[in-house]
Every structure is written in C-alpha cells, then in structure tokens.
Amino acid sequence: MIAVLDFGSQYTHLITRRLRELGTYAEIFPHDISTKDLPVNIKGIILSGGPASVYEKDSPSLKKEILESNIPILGICYGQQLLAYLLGGKIIPAKSREYGKKVVKIKGGALYKGLAKKETVWYSHGDTVKELPQGFKSNAYSGNEIAGFEHQSSDKKIFAVQFHPEVAHTQNGSKILKNFLKISESKSNWKIEDQIKGLIKEIKDSIQNEHCLIGVSGGIDSLVASLLLHKAIGQKLYSVFIDTGLMRKNEAEDVERIYSKLNFKNFISIDAKNEFLSALKEISDPEGKRKVIGHTFIRVFEKVASNLKKQKRIKFLAQGTIYPDRVESASTSKTSQKIKSHHNLTLPKKLNFQIIEPLREFYKDEVRILGKKLGVAPEFLNRHPFPGPGLAIRVLGEITEDKLDLLREADAIYIEELKKARLLSKIWQAFAALIPVKTVGVMGDLRTYEYIISLRAVTSKDGMTADWAKIPLPILEKISSRIINEVKGVNRVVYDITQKPPGTIEYE
C-alpha cells in the first residue's frame, strides 16, 4: 500500500488513481499525519503537489518523523520543494510561473529506469529548487533548473520531481510511478473487480434493516451505485429521479426505460421543472447556480421522503459521488484550491438522512468496470458523463426555458451525428453549450443576431485530464450546418480545442 499525502493539489487523487491502475492499492492522507497514524502496511509515501510556497506563512508541511521513517518517499512538485526545504536546501521563486509541457534531460537513476535521455513532462509550479540539501544529487534537468533529485545513498530512498508524473501529459509518467513502486517493493495485486463483494458487504453493514433513497439521473455513477445498493438491500432501496427541467432531450423517458429494464421495483419519477426554473431565475454565477440546484434538489427530496415515511422508515440518502467530484470540490484537503462546488455535497444540516456514497473512492473508468461486472448493458454502461446540475452549467449565464430548449435541440443533433459517424463510443464526453453572446449572421437575405453554440468533445481515461477529440472536419461541418439550419436562435457554431488542464471539461 502507498500513502499519498495531500498538500492541496488538484491532482492528488490522480496520483492515487494511477497507482491503483498499476495494481497497487493507495490511499490519501492529510499532509501532517504522523507515522503512528499511518497503516502498518505502508510500503511507500508520495507527497503531492500543491498551490502554496514553502516560504508562505502557514504553508502545509510534513512531520519530521516521516523523513526519519526509512519508508521510501517521492515528492512531486510542491512535495519536491518541501523535501528540499526541510532537508536544508534552498528554494527560490521561478522567473515566471511554468505551466505546460517541457522537455527534461534524464541523468539516470532507479526512478527513471527504462526512460529516454530526454522526456516530455508536465510542469505546474511557481517556485524552484536552487540548491540541493547535503547528501542529495540531481538526476533530471530542465535547462539549468533542477527537475529531479535523489539521495546519494541507495539506503536512503528519497526521490523528488518538479513535474507531475501522474498526469497523462507526462508521456512516461506511469513508468516513473511504476519504478517507485518497485523501489518501495510494493505488491501489484489490487483489482477493481475484486471490490464488489466488499462494497456490497459495506453497504449491508451500514444500512442494515433501514430503507434508503438514491437520486438517479441515468448516468453511469448513479446507475452503478443503485445496482450495488439494490444487490445489498433489495426492495428497501427507493430510486428517485428528479426531473429538474435541466435534462437533455427525452432524458426522463430514457432514465425510466433504463431502470425498468434492470427490474427496479421502487423507481419514482418526480416532475419538478417549475420549481427549479423558478429558483434559478436571474442567477448567472456558476457557483450560485450549483448551490441553488443543490438546495432545491434537497427540498424536493425532502418532500419525497416525507411521503415515503408515512409507510416506510427512510434513514439513508445514497449518492453516486466519485473521486473527481470530491477533488474538484476540494473535499480531500483543507489546503486544496477550490475549483467548484459539487451540488451533492452541499447538504443542509437539517436533512434527516445519513449519507452513503458507495463510489466515493473510485474514478469514472473504475465505475464502468464495476458496472460491467454487475451486468450493465453496453448501451447504458457507455453513456457519457452528465453533470448533476444538468444543462444549467451548459447554458452559461442566466437560465431561461427558451435557452434550455434551444440547447437541448442543438445537443441532440450533435450527439445524433456523432452516433451516425460511429464516433460517440470513442469519445469520453461530448456535449453542446450555449454561449450567452449574440453575433451577427446572414441567413438568406436577412441579417440575424443570435446565439453561439460551442461543441465540446474530449478523450480521457478518468476525467482528471483530457484532450480534445479530433473529430473529422466534414463531420463538424455537417453538425454545424444542421444546428444553424434546424435550431432557431443560433447562427454560429464553434468547436472547443482546450485540454484539461488548463481548462475543465465543463464550462461552469
């Protein structure tokens, strides 16, 4: 087992994910944890990156006993700077913040076994190591800058890198992590498929003879969470679909069909369109929209629970929350930089439910593996991710019913054409977004002044990093033409070619 100490990086969970992908179980712990609080089977420790500077007041640090434990250590980005600082080296601000791909020169060492002399890596830092601590040597460089170092003694297994081996943009990052696993003599025998029995037992032990509600959307997360719960507690599970009015075209009918095919007896559909649209009136801020949707969602759930409590005792509320939801909500570390709120995590204290999150430790691709083992049909298993707040975060700015209808039609055309071209299954996530800016156009002999639709499609393994999908130009041309001709109110279509990072997949 590897312990990943969290110094506030948005990639902390990605480190854990990569290690598990390599077959070694890993967990995240607070950066200031003591050795006595770590599990006894820890084989190695990784220090994550983070947004702080080691010289800042109250910057996150590390207990000295960790450095004296003789457990192999790998510091990443801020973790590298902190190791150098605590061990007596010198850190200085970089001339300019470095963010993006760089080429580093490798000078050998166990951490880089099997790598070339030059490697493309991903940088994201503001400080740099100027002088190494006594007893250490540099084993990687970017120009004159120290990109990596290690202890000179083979008995002292302390390593550090300035770049991020956990992100896909570092071409051989997985090899570096795999080498660290070998250095730490970690076993590679962890498989996601083996977790199903344990998850079902955990649910049974938690819920016991009580009843449970779960909000479902038809997405893979809530679907797999529902299946695990259904196997654990059977008819004590009530799957509730809230039609927020923020769904894709024909979404409500599709969701009901999915759960009917999977023989869910207690499936309840609630039409709450008017309530959500009323609550969202005149709200443009993305965080404001997420919070309003979250609170409205809970209010509707409370009404459902109140009716059910007349007949059954409802004690638990289950959610399909997964790792990326938690890391982007900054819920794993008090030092993390907050990107966005996750609407499932803004529960009011007055809610009389205990929360259970069966998928809280898993990434999207792991959830799909669980779903496949649970017997989910490919047509459901491969549905693209859909955000909890729905189209509210794909209509940028203020929400109106007209804008939602316009976006629904554009999005449906987009997905339809991707299916026809047999591209949808090759794409991690594809969707249309409405940009609340009007531009001049000409249709026939008439001047138009209408909205922009942005098309987004990305390839990814787990949603933590993503590249824009290389959709053939003739397909994009056809999609654009159909949207402009068939969707009243749109006169311009653009295609988003932003990677994650630096962008996020969704717009808000």
Coordinates of C-alpha atoms in Angstrom, one line a residue, residues 159-445:
F159 CA 13.3 10.9 -4.5
A160 CA 11.7 14.1 -5.9
V161 CA 10.5 15.5 -9.2
Q162 CA 9.5 19.1 -10.1
F163 CA 7.0 17.9 -12.8
H164 CA 3.8 15.8 -12.5
P165 CA 4.2 12.2 -13.5
E166 CA 0.6 11.4 -12.6
V167 CA -0.9 13.5 -15.5
A168 CA -1.3 12.0 -18.9
H169 CA 0.7 14.9 -20.5
T170 CA 3.9 13.5 -18.9
Q171 CA 4.4 10.8 -21.6
N172 CA 6.2 8.2 -19.4
G173 CA 4.8 9.3 -16.0
S174 CA 3.3 5.9 -15.3
K175 CA 6.8 4.3 -15.8
I176 CA 8.2 6.7 -13.2
L177 CA 5.4 5.8 -10.8
K178 CA 5.9 2.1 -11.6
N179 CA 9.6 2.4 -10.8
F180 CA 8.8 4.0 -7.5
L181 CA 6.5 1.0 -6.7
K182 CA 9.5 -1.3 -7.5
I183 CA 11.8 0.8 -5.3
S184 CA 9.3 0.6 -2.4
E185 CA 8.8 -3.2 -3.0
S186 CA 5.0 -2.7 -3.3
K187 CA 2.8 -5.6 -4.5
S188 CA 0.8 -5.1 -7.7
N189 CA -2.2 -7.3 -6.9
W190 CA -5.1 -4.8 -6.5
K191 CA -8.0 -5.1 -8.9
I192 CA -11.2 -3.0 -9.1
E193 CA -13.3 -6.1 -9.9
D194 CA -12.3 -7.6 -6.6
Q195 CA -14.0 -4.8 -4.7
I196 CA -17.6 -5.7 -5.5
K197 CA -18.2 -8.2 -2.6
G198 CA -16.6 -5.8 -0.1
L199 CA -18.7 -2.9 -1.3
I200 CA -21.9 -4.8 -1.0
K201 CA -21.0 -6.0 2.5
E202 CA -20.1 -2.4 3.5
I203 CA -23.5 -1.2 2.3
K204 CA -25.3 -4.0 4.2
D205 CA -23.3 -3.3 7.3
S206 CA -24.1 0.4 7.1
I207 CA -27.8 0.3 6.2
Q208 CA -28.7 -3.0 7.9
N209 CA -32.5 -3.1 8.1
E210 CA -33.2 0.5 7.2
H211 CA -34.5 1.9 3.9
C212 CA -32.5 4.1 1.5
L213 CA -33.2 6.7 -1.1
I214 CA -30.9 7.4 -4.0
G215 CA -31.2 10.2 -6.6
V216 CA -30.7 8.8 -10.1
S217 CA -30.1 10.5 -13.4
G218 CA -29.4 7.7 -15.8
G219 CA -25.7 8.5 -15.7
I220 CA -23.2 5.7 -15.0
D221 CA -22.4 6.8 -11.5
S222 CA -25.9 6.8 -10.0
L223 CA -26.7 3.7 -12.1
V224 CA -23.8 1.6 -10.7
A225 CA -24.4 3.0 -7.2
S226 CA -28.0 1.9 -7.5
L227 CA -27.1 -1.6 -8.6
L228 CA -24.7 -2.0 -5.7
L229 CA -27.4 -0.8 -3.3
H230 CA -30.0 -3.0 -4.9
K231 CA -27.9 -6.1 -4.5
A232 CA -27.2 -5.2 -0.9
I233 CA -30.7 -4.2 0.3
G234 CA -33.1 -5.2 -2.5
Q235 CA -36.6 -3.7 -2.2
K236 CA -35.5 -1.4 0.7
L237 CA -34.0 0.8 -2.0
Y238 CA -36.1 3.7 -3.5
S239 CA -34.6 5.1 -6.6
V240 CA -35.8 8.6 -7.2
F241 CA -35.5 10.5 -10.4
I242 CA -36.0 14.3 -10.2
D243 CA -36.9 15.8 -13.5
T244 CA -35.3 19.3 -12.9
G245 CA -36.2 20.6 -16.3
L246 CA -32.4 20.8 -16.9
M247 CA -32.1 17.5 -18.6
R248 CA -31.2 16.6 -22.2
K249 CA -33.8 15.9 -24.8
N250 CA -36.0 12.9 -23.8
E251 CA -33.9 12.3 -20.8
A252 CA -36.8 11.5 -18.4
E253 CA -38.1 8.8 -20.7
D254 CA -34.7 7.3 -21.2
V255 CA -34.0 7.1 -17.5
E256 CA -37.3 5.3 -16.8
R257 CA -36.5 2.8 -19.5
I258 CA -33.1 2.0 -18.1
Y259 CA -34.4 1.3 -14.6
S260 CA -37.3 -0.7 -15.9
K261 CA -35.0 -3.0 -17.9
L262 CA -32.9 -3.5 -14.7
N263 CA -36.0 -4.6 -12.7
F264 CA -36.0 -1.8 -10.2
K265 CA -39.4 -2.0 -8.5
N266 CA -39.3 1.1 -6.4
F267 CA -38.5 3.7 -9.1
I268 CA -40.1 7.1 -8.6
S269 CA -40.1 9.9 -11.1
I270 CA -40.9 13.5 -9.9
D271 CA -41.6 16.4 -12.2
A272 CA -40.0 19.4 -10.5
K273 CA -39.3 21.5 -13.6
N274 CA -41.2 24.6 -12.5
E275 CA -39.6 24.6 -9.0
F276 CA -36.1 24.5 -10.4
L277 CA -36.6 27.1 -13.1
S278 CA -38.2 29.4 -10.6
A279 CA -35.4 29.1 -8.2
L280 CA -32.8 29.8 -10.9
K281 CA -34.4 32.9 -12.2
E282 CA -31.9 35.8 -12.7
I283 CA -29.0 33.7 -11.3
S284 CA -25.9 33.9 -13.6
D285 CA -23.0 33.0 -11.3
P286 CA -21.9 29.3 -11.8
E287 CA -21.4 28.7 -8.0
G288 CA -24.8 30.4 -7.4
K289 CA -26.5 28.1 -9.8
R290 CA -24.9 25.0 -8.4
K291 CA -25.9 25.9 -4.8
V292 CA -29.5 26.8 -5.8
I293 CA -29.8 23.5 -7.7
G294 CA -28.3 21.6 -4.8
H295 CA -30.6 23.1 -2.2
T296 CA -33.7 22.8 -4.5
F297 CA -32.8 19.2 -5.1
I298 CA -32.7 18.5 -1.4
R299 CA -36.0 20.3 -0.8
V300 CA -37.7 18.1 -3.4
F301 CA -36.1 15.1 -1.9
E302 CA -37.4 16.1 1.5
K303 CA -40.9 16.1 0.0
V304 CA -40.4 12.7 -1.4
A305 CA -39.0 11.4 1.9
S306 CA -41.9 12.8 3.8
N307 CA -44.4 11.0 1.7
L308 CA -42.5 7.7 1.9
K309 CA -42.0 8.0 5.7
K310 CA -45.8 7.6 6.1
Q311 CA -45.3 4.0 5.1
K312 CA -41.5 3.3 5.4
R313 CA -38.7 4.5 7.6
I314 CA -36.2 6.3 5.4
K315 CA -32.9 6.8 7.1
F316 CA -30.2 6.9 4.4
L317 CA -29.6 9.0 1.3
A318 CA -27.2 7.5 -1.2
Q319 CA -25.3 9.4 -3.8
G320 CA -23.2 8.5 -6.8
T321 CA -20.4 10.7 -5.8
I322 CA -17.0 9.7 -7.3
Y323 CA -13.4 10.8 -6.8
P324 CA -13.4 13.7 -9.3
D325 CA -16.5 15.2 -7.7
R326 CA -14.6 15.2 -4.4
V327 CA -11.3 16.6 -5.6
E328 CA -12.9 19.4 -7.6
S329 CA -15.0 20.2 -4.5
A330 CA -11.7 20.4 -2.5
S331 CA -13.1 18.0 0.0
T332 CA -9.9 16.0 0.5
S333 CA -7.7 18.6 2.0
K334 CA -8.1 21.9 3.9
T335 CA -5.2 23.2 1.7
S336 CA -6.8 22.5 -1.6
Q337 CA -7.7 25.2 -4.1
K338 CA -11.5 25.1 -4.7
I339 CA -12.5 24.8 -8.4
K340 CA -16.2 24.4 -8.0
S341 CA -18.9 23.2 -5.6
H342 CA -20.4 19.8 -6.2
H343 CA -24.2 20.1 -5.7
N344 CA -24.4 16.7 -4.0
L345 CA -22.0 17.9 -1.3
T346 CA -23.9 21.0 -0.2
L347 CA -26.4 19.2 2.0
P348 CA -28.1 21.3 4.7
K349 CA -27.7 20.1 8.3
K350 CA -31.5 19.9 8.8
L351 CA -31.7 17.0 6.4
N352 CA -32.7 13.9 8.3
F353 CA -30.6 11.4 6.3
Q354 CA -27.4 9.7 6.8
I355 CA -25.3 9.9 3.6
I356 CA -23.8 6.9 2.0
E357 CA -21.5 7.1 -1.1
P358 CA -20.7 3.6 -2.4
L359 CA -18.4 5.0 -5.2
R360 CA -16.7 7.7 -3.3
E361 CA -13.2 6.1 -3.7
F362 CA -13.5 5.4 -7.5
Y363 CA -12.8 7.1 -10.8
K364 CA -15.1 7.0 -13.8
D365 CA -13.3 4.2 -15.6
E366 CA -13.3 2.1 -12.4
V367 CA -17.0 2.7 -12.1
R368 CA -17.5 1.4 -15.6
I369 CA -15.5 -1.7 -14.8
L370 CA -17.8 -2.2 -11.7
G371 CA -20.8 -1.7 -13.9
K372 CA -19.7 -4.3 -16.4
K373 CA -19.1 -6.9 -13.7
L374 CA -22.6 -6.1 -12.3
G375 CA -24.1 -6.9 -15.7
V376 CA -24.9 -3.4 -17.1
A377 CA -25.6 -3.5 -20.8
P378 CA -23.1 -1.6 -23.0
E379 CA -25.7 0.9 -24.2
F380 CA -26.1 2.1 -20.6
L381 CA -22.5 1.5 -19.5
N382 CA -21.0 3.7 -22.1
R383 CA -23.3 6.7 -21.6
H384 CA -21.3 9.9 -21.5
P385 CA -20.9 11.7 -18.1
F386 CA -23.7 14.2 -17.4
P387 CA -23.3 16.7 -14.6
G388 CA -25.6 16.8 -11.6
P389 CA -26.7 20.4 -12.3
G390 CA -27.5 19.3 -15.8
L391 CA -27.8 21.9 -18.6
A392 CA -27.8 24.7 -16.1
I393 CA -24.0 24.7 -16.3
R394 CA -24.0 24.3 -20.1
V395 CA -26.2 27.4 -20.6
L396 CA -23.7 29.9 -19.5
G397 CA -25.1 32.8 -17.5
E398 CA -28.8 33.2 -16.7
I399 CA -31.1 30.2 -17.3
T400 CA -34.4 30.6 -19.2
E401 CA -36.7 27.9 -20.6
D402 CA -36.1 29.2 -24.1
K403 CA -32.3 28.8 -23.8
L404 CA -32.7 25.3 -22.4
D405 CA -35.0 24.3 -25.3
L406 CA -32.5 25.8 -27.8
L407 CA -29.6 23.9 -26.2
R408 CA -31.5 20.6 -26.0
E409 CA -32.1 20.7 -29.7
A410 CA -28.5 21.6 -30.6
D411 CA -27.1 18.9 -28.3
A412 CA -29.4 16.3 -29.7
I413 CA -28.3 17.0 -33.2
Y414 CA -24.6 16.9 -32.1
I415 CA -25.0 13.5 -30.4
E416 CA -27.1 12.1 -33.2
E417 CA -24.4 12.9 -35.8
L418 CA -21.6 11.5 -33.6
K419 CA -23.6 8.3 -33.4
K420 CA -24.1 8.1 -37.1
A421 CA -20.4 8.6 -37.7
R422 CA -19.6 5.9 -35.1
L423 CA -17.6 8.3 -33.1
L424 CA -19.6 8.6 -29.9
S425 CA -18.1 5.4 -28.3
K426 CA -14.6 6.7 -29.0
I427 CA -15.2 9.9 -27.1
W428 CA -15.1 10.2 -23.3
Q429 CA -17.6 13.1 -23.2
A430 CA -19.4 15.2 -25.9
F431 CA -21.9 18.0 -25.4
A432 CA -23.1 21.3 -26.7
A433 CA -23.0 24.5 -24.6
L434 CA -24.8 27.8 -25.2
I435 CA -22.6 30.9 -25.1
P436 CA -24.7 33.9 -24.0
V437 CA -23.3 36.2 -26.6
K438 CA -25.1 37.1 -29.8
T439 CA -23.3 37.6 -33.0
V440 CA -24.3 39.0 -36.4
G441 CA -25.1 36.5 -39.2
V442 CA -26.8 36.3 -42.5
M443 CA -29.5 33.7 -43.4
G444 CA -30.8 34.1 -46.9
D445 CA -31.2 37.8 -47.4

